[in-house]
Short mmCIF file of C-alpha atoms and ligand atoms in Angstrom, two decimals:
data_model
loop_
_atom_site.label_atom_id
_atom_site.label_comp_id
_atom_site.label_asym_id
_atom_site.label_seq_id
_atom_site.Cartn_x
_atom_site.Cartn_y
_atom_site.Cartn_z
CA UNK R 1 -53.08 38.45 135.38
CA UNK R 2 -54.57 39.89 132.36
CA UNK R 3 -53.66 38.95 129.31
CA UNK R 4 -53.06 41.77 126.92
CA UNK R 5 -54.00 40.19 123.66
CA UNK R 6 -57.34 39.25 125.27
CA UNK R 7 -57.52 43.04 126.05
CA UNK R 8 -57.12 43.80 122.71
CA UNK R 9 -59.41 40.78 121.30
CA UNK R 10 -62.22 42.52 123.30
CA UNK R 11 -61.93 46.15 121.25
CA UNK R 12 -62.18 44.26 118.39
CA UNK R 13 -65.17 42.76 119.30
CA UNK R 14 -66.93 45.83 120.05
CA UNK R 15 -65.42 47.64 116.83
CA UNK R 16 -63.16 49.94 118.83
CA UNK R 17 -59.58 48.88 117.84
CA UNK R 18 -57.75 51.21 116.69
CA UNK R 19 -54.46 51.01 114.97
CA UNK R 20 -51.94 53.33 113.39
CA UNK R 21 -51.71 54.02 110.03
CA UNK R 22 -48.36 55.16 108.54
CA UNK R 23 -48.31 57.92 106.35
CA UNK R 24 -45.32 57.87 104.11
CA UNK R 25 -45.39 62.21 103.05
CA UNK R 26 -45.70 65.44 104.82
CA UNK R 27 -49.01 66.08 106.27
CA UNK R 28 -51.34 67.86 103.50
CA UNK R 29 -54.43 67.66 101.86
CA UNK R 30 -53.05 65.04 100.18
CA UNK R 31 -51.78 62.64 102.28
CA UNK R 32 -49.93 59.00 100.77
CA UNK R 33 -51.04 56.11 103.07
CA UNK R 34 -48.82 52.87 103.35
CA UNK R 35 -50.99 50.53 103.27
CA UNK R 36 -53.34 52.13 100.35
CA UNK R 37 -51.61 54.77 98.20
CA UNK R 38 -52.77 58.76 97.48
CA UNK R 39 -56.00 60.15 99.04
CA UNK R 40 -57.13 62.87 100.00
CA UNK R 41 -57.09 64.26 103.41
CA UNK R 42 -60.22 65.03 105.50
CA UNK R 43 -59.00 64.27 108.87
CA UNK R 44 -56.35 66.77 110.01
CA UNK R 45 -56.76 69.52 112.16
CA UNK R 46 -54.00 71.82 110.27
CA UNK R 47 -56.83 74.31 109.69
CA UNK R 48 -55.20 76.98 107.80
CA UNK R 49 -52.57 73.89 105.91
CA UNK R 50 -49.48 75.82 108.00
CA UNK R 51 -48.01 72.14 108.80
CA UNK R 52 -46.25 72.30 105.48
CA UNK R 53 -46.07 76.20 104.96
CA UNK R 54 -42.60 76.83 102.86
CA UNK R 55 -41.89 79.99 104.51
CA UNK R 56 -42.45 78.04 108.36
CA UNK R 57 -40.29 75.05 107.03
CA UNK R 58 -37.68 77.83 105.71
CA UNK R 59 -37.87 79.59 109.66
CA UNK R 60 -37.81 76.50 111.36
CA UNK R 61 -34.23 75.49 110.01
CA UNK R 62 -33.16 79.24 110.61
CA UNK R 63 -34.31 79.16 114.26
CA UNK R 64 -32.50 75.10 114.17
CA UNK R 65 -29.30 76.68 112.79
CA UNK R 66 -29.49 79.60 115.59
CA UNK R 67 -30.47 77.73 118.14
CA UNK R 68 -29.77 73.83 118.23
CA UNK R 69 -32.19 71.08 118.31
CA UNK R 70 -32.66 70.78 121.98
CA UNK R 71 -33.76 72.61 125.09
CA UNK R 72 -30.94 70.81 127.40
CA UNK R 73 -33.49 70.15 130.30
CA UNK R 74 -36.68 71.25 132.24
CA UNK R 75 -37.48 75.35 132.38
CA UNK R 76 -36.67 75.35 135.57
CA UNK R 77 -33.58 73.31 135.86
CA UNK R 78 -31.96 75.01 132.54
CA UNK R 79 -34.23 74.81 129.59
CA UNK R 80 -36.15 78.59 129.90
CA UNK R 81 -34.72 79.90 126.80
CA UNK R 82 -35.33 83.57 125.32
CA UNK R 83 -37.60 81.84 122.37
CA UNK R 84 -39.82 80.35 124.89
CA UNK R 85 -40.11 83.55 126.88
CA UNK R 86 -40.33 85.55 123.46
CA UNK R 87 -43.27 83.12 122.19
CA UNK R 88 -45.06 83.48 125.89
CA UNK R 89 -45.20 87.30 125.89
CA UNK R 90 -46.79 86.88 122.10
CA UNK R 91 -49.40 84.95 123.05
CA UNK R 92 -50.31 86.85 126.15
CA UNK R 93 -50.26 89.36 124.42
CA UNK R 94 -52.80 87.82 121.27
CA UNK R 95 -54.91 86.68 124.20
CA UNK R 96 -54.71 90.33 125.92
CA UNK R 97 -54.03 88.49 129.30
CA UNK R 98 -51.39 89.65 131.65
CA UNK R 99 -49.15 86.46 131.37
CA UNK R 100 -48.95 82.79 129.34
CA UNK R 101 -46.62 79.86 130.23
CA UNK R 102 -46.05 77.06 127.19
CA UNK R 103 -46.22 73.32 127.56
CA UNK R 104 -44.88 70.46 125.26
CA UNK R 105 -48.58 69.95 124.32
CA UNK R 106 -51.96 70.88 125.27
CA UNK R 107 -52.55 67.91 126.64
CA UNK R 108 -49.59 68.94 129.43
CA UNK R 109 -50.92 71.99 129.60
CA UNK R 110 -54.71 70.75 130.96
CA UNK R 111 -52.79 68.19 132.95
CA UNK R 112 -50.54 70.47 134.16
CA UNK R 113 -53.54 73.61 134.81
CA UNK R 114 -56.17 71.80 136.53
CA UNK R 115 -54.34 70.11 139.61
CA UNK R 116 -51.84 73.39 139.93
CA UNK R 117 -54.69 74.88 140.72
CA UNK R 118 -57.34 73.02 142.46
CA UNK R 119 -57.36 70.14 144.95
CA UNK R 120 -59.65 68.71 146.99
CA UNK R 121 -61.22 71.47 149.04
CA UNK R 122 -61.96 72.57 145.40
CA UNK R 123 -64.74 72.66 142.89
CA UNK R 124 -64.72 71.71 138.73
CA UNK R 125 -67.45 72.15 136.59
CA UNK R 126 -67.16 70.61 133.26
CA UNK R 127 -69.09 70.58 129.99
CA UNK R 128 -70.05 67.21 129.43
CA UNK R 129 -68.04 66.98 126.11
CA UNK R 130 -64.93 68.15 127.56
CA UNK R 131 -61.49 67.14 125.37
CA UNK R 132 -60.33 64.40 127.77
CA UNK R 133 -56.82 65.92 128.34
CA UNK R 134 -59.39 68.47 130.72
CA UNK R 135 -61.27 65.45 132.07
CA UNK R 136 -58.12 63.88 133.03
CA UNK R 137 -56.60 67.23 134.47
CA UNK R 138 -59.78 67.30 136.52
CA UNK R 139 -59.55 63.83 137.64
CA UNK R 140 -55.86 64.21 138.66
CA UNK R 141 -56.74 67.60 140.68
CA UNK R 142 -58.48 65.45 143.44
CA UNK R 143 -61.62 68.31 143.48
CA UNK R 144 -64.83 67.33 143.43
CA UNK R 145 -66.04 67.53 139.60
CA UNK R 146 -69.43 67.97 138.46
CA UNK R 147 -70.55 67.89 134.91
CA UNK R 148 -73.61 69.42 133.22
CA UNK R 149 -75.28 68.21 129.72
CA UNK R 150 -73.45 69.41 126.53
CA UNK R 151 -74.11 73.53 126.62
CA UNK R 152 -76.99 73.30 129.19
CA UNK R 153 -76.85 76.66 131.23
CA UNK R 154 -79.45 75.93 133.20
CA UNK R 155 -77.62 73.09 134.66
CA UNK R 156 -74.37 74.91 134.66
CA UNK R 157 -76.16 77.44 137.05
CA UNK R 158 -77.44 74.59 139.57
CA UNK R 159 -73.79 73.48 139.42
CA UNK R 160 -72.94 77.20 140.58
CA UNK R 161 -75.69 77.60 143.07
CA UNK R 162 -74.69 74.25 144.75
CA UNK R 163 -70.86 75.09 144.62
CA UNK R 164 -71.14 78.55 146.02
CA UNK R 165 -72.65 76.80 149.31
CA UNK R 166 -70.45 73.88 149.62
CA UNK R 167 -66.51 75.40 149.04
CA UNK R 168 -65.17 76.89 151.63
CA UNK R 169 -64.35 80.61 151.65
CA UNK R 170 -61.19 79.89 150.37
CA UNK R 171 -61.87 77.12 147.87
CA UNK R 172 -62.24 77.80 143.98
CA UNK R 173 -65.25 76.97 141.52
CA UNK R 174 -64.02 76.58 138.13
CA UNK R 175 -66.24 76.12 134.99
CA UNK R 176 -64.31 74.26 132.45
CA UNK R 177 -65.59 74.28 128.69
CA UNK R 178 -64.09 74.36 125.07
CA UNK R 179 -64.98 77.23 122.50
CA UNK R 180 -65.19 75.07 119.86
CA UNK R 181 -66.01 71.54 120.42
CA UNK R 182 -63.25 68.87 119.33
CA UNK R 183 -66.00 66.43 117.78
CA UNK R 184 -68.69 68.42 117.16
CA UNK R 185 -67.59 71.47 116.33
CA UNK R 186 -70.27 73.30 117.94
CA UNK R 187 -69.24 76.27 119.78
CA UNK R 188 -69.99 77.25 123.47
CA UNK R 189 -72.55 79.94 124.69
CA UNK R 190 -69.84 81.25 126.32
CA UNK R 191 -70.95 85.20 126.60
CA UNK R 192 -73.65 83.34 128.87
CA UNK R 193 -71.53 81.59 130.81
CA UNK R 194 -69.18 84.17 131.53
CA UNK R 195 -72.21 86.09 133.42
CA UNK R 196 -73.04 82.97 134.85
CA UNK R 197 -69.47 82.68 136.11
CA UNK R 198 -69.09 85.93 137.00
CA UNK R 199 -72.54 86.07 139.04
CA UNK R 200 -71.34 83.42 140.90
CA UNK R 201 -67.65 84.08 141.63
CA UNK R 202 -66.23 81.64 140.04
CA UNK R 203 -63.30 81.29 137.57
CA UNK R 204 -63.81 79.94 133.72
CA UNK R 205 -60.92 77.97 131.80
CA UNK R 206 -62.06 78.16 128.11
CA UNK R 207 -60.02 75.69 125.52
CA UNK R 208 -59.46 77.28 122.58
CA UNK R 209 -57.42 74.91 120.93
CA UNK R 210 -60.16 74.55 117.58
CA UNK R 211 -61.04 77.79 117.54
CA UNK R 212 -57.31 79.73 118.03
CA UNK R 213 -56.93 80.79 114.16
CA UNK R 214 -60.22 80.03 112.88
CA UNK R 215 -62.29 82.12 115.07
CA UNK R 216 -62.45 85.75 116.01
CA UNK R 217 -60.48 89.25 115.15
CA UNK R 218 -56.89 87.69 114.14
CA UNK R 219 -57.89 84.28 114.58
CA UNK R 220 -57.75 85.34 118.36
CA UNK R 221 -60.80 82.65 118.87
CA UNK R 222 -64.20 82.96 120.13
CA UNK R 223 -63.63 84.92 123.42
CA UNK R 224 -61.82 87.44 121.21
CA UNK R 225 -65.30 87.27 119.17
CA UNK R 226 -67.47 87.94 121.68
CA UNK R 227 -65.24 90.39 123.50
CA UNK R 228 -64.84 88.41 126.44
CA UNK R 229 -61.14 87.65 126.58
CA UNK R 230 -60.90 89.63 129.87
CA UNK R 231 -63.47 88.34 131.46
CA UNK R 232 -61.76 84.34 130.93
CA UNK R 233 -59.89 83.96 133.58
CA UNK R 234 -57.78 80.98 131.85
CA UNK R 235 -57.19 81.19 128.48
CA UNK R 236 -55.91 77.74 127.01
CA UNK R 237 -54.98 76.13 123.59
CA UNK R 238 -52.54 74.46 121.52
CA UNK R 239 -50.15 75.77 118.51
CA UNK R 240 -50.95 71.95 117.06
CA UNK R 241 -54.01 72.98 114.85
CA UNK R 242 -54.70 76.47 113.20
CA UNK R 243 -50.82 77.22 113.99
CA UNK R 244 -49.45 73.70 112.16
CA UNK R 245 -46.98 73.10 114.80
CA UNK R 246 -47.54 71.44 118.53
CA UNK R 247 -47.46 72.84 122.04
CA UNK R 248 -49.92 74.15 124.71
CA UNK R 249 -50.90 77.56 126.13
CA UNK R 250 -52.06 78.56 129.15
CA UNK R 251 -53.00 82.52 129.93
CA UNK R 252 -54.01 83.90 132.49
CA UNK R 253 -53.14 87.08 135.26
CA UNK R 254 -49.07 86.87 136.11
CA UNK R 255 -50.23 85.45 139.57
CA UNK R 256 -52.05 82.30 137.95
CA UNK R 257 -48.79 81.71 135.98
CA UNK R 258 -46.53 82.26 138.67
CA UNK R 259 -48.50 79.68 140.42
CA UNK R 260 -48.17 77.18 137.52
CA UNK R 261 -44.58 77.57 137.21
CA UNK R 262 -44.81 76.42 140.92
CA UNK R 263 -47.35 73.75 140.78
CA UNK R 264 -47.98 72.76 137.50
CA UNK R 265 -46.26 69.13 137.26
CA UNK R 266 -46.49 68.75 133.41
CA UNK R 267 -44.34 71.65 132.81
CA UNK R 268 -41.96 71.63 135.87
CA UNK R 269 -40.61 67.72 135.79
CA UNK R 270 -41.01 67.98 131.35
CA UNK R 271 -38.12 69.08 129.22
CA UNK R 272 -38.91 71.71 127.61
CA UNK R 273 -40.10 72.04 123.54
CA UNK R 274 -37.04 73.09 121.41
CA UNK R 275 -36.29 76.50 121.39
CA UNK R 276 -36.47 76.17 117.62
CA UNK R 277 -39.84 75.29 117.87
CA UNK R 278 -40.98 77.77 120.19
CA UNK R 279 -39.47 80.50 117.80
CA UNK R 280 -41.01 78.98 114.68
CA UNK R 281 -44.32 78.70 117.02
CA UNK R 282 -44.01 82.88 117.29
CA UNK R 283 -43.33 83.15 113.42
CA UNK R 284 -46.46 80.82 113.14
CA UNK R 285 -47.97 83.23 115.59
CA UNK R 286 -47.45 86.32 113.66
CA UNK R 287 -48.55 84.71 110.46
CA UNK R 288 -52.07 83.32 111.76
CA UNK R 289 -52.76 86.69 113.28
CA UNK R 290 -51.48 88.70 110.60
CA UNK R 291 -52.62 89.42 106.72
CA UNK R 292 -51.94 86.23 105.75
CA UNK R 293 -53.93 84.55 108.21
CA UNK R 294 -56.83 86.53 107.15
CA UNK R 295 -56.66 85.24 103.48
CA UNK R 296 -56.48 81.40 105.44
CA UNK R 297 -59.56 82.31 107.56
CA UNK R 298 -61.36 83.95 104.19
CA UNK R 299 -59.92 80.25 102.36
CA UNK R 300 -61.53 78.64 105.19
CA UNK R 301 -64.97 80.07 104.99
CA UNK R 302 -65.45 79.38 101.71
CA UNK R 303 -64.61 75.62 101.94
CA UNK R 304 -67.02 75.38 104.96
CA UNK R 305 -69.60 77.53 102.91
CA UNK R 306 -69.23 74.98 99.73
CA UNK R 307 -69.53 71.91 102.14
CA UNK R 308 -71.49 72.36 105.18
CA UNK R 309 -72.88 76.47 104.80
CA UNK R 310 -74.15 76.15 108.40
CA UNK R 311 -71.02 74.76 109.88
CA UNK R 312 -69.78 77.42 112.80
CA UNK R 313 -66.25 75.82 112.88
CA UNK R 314 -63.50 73.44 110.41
CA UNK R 315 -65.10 70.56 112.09
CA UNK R 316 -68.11 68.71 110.56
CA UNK R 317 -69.24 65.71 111.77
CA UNK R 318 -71.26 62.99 110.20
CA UNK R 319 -73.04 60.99 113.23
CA UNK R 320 -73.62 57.59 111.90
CA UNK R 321 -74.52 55.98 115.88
CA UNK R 322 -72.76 52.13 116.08
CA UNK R 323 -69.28 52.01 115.63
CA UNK R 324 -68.74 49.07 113.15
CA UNK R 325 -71.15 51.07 110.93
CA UNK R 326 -68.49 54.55 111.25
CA UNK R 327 -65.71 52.10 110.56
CA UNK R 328 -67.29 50.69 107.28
CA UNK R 329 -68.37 54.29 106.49
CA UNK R 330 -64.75 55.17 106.86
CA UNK R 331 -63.23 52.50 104.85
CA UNK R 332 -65.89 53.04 102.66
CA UNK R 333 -64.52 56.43 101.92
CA UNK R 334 -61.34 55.31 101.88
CA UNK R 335 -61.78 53.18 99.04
CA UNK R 336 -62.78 56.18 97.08
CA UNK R 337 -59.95 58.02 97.90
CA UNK R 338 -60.64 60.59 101.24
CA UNK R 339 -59.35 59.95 104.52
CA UNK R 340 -62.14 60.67 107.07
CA UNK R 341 -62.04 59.28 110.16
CA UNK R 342 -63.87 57.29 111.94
CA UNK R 343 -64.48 58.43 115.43
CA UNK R 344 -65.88 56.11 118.50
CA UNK R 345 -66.19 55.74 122.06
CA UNK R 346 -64.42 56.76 124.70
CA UNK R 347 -63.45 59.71 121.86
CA UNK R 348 -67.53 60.03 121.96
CA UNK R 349 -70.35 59.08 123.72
CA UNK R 350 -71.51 55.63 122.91
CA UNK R 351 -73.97 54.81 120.12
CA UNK R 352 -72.93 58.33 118.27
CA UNK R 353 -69.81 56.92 116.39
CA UNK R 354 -69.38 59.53 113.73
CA UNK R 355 -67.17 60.29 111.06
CA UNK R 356 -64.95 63.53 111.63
CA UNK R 357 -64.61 65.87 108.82
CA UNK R 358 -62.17 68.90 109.07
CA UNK R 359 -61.69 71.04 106.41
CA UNK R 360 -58.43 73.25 105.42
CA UNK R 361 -57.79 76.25 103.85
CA UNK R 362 -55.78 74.56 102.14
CA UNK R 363 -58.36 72.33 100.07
CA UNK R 364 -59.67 72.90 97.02
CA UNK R 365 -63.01 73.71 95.99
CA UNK R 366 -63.20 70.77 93.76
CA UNK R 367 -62.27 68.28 96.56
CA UNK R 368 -64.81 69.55 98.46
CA UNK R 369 -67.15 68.59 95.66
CA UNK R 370 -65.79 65.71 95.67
CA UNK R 371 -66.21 64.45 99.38
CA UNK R 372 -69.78 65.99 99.01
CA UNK R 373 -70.44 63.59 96.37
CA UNK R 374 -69.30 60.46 98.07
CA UNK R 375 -70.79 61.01 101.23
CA UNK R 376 -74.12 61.66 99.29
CA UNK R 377 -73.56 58.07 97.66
CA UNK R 378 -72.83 56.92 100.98
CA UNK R 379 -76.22 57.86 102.82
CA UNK R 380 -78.03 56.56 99.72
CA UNK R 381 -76.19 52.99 100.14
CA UNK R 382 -77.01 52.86 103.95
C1 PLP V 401 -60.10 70.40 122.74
C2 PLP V 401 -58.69 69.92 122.80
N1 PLP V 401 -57.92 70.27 123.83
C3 PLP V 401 -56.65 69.86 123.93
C4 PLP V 401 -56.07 69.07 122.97
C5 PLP V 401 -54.68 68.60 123.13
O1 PLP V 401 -53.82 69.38 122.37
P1 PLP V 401 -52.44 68.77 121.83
O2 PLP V 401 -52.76 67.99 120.63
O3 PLP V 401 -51.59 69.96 121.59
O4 PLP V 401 -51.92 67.91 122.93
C6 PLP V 401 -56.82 68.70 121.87
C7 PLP V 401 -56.19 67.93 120.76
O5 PLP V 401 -56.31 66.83 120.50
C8 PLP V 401 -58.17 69.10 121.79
O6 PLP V 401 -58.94 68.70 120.77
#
């Protein structure tokens, strides 16, 4: 039998250990670590810096007071409370689709999506760089997948042509992409491939999850930017980055979410997020999309102006290529005080270990300086 510590002898060897590192206040731009003291934080993916937002923390005990601390069991057993039915119509409604169902996480919710509705007499087409809760979804579905290079239209439409003659008449072709790419942060041509989509009858799930609040009229995300939220068949993200709390999304036509409620085995055999959640989710909700949200998003810009001017998202990365190098780039910048992460394979493709920068409304324009500085004196020292 395997022996675990062997297991975990081998990461080490190839630099891709990782362990967790305990955090002893809130999440923040400042961040105090256990095991080193105050830095500051360049690795969270609280966008707008709503994790710690007084008036959130003041609606969250409200809604606790209200409501309790727990759901009592799965949606369909007993848990479908009025917040989570309130805080589904909202986002439907953000997303102008015709329907949304929540999950505990967007993880569930890809897990949950792609098998409810494909299987094998079904096609997936994914974006190489696909967040790996949608790789897994896909794997689980049992459909045949097919992946095409990073953004490559040209090989997403060979991946169409050859679908649309092998799936039966009633099998489905779905594209699968991100809007905003989680380690990249690149965004998707994704006006393109809805046409290429729509040319070839097939049905696109875009995941919005790092560009819901960043992106777009109202922080509605980059199908709301391009105009093509109607044209997305499945609209997915999480409330665990731009919103500062957790839980998934899916939206879609009533029909597709009818079928979920049916199918989808993350959300039917999970108990369901606290109802307290869910109704601080909505207050969340109408924050990001409201006026405040705008000053965030306005916040935001100008700390991704100051750092990176050409950056298209809150996510900057720094390729560095082997992963003991990211690591000692990391610690590196640790030592001076910021918290960026080092990011490796399977998170990545090997040999483009990278450090992961994310930047916050919630910075300052002075620590922006600041990391500027040190990863300046950081490509000098390499
Ligand atoms: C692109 C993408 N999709 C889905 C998820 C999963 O979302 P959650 O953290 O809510 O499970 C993440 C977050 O890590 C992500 O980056």
């Amino acid at each position: 039998m395997r022996d675990p510590e062997e297991e975990l002898r081998e990461l080490e060897a190839g630099g891709l250990r990782r362990r967790l590192r305990r955090i002893e206040s809130p999440q923040g731009t400042r961040v105090d670590l256990a095991d080193h003291g105050g830095c500051l934080n360049f690795s969270s993916n609280d966008y707008l810096g709503l994790a710690t937002d007084e008036g959130l923390k003041e609606a969250y005990q409200k809604h606790i007071g209200r409501l309790g601390v727990g759901s009592g069991a799965s949606r369909l057993v007993c848990g479908t409370m009025a917040a989570h039915l309130e805080l589904e119509e909202k986002i439907a409604d953000l997303k102008r689709a015709g329907a949304a169902l929540t999950f505990s996480s967007g993880f569930a919710a890809a897990t949950g999506t792609l098998p409810a509705l494909c299987g094998k007499h079904d096609i997936l087409i994914l974006d190489k760089l696909c967040h790996a809760s949608l790789i897994d979804g896909a794997r689980l579905s049992g459909a045949t997948m097919r992946v095409f290079p990073h953004n490559d239209l040209d090989r997403l439409e060979s991946h169409l042509q050859w679908a649309a003659r092998q799936v039966a008449a009633d099998g489905r072709v779905v594209v699968v992409t991100e809007s905003v790419f989680s380690m990249d942060g690149d965004l998707a041509p994704l006006a393109e491939i809805v046409e290429l989509k729509d040319r070839y009858g097939a049905l696109l799930l875009v995941d919005e999850a790092h560009a819901f609040g960043v992106l777009g009229p109202q922080g509605r995300g980059l199908a709301a930017a391009l105009g093509v939220e109607s044209r997305v068949d499945l609209q997915m993200g999480t409330f665990s980055k731009a919103a500062g709390l957790s839980g998934g999304y899916l939206c879609g036509s009533r029909a597709m979410v009818d079928l979920l409620i049916n199918r989808a085995r993350s959300f039917i055999y999970s108990t369901s997020p606290s109802p307290a959640l869910a109704a601080t989710v909505s207050d969340a909700l109408d924050l990001v999309c409201g006026e405040r949200g705008e000053t965030l998003r306005a916040d935001l810009l100008a700390r991704r102006a100051s750092f990176a001017p050409d950056t298209t998202s809150a996510i900057v990365p720094v390729i560095i290529g082997e992963n003991e190098a990211a690591l000692a780039a990391s610690a590196d910048l640790l030592a001076k005080g910021f918290l960026v992460p080092a990011i490796r394979y399977p998170t990545v493709p090997k040999g483009s270990a990278r450090l992961r920068v994310t930047l916050s409304a919630a910075h300052r324009t002075d620590d922006i300086i600041a990391l500027k500085s040190a990863l300046a004196d950081l490509r000098e020292s390499r």
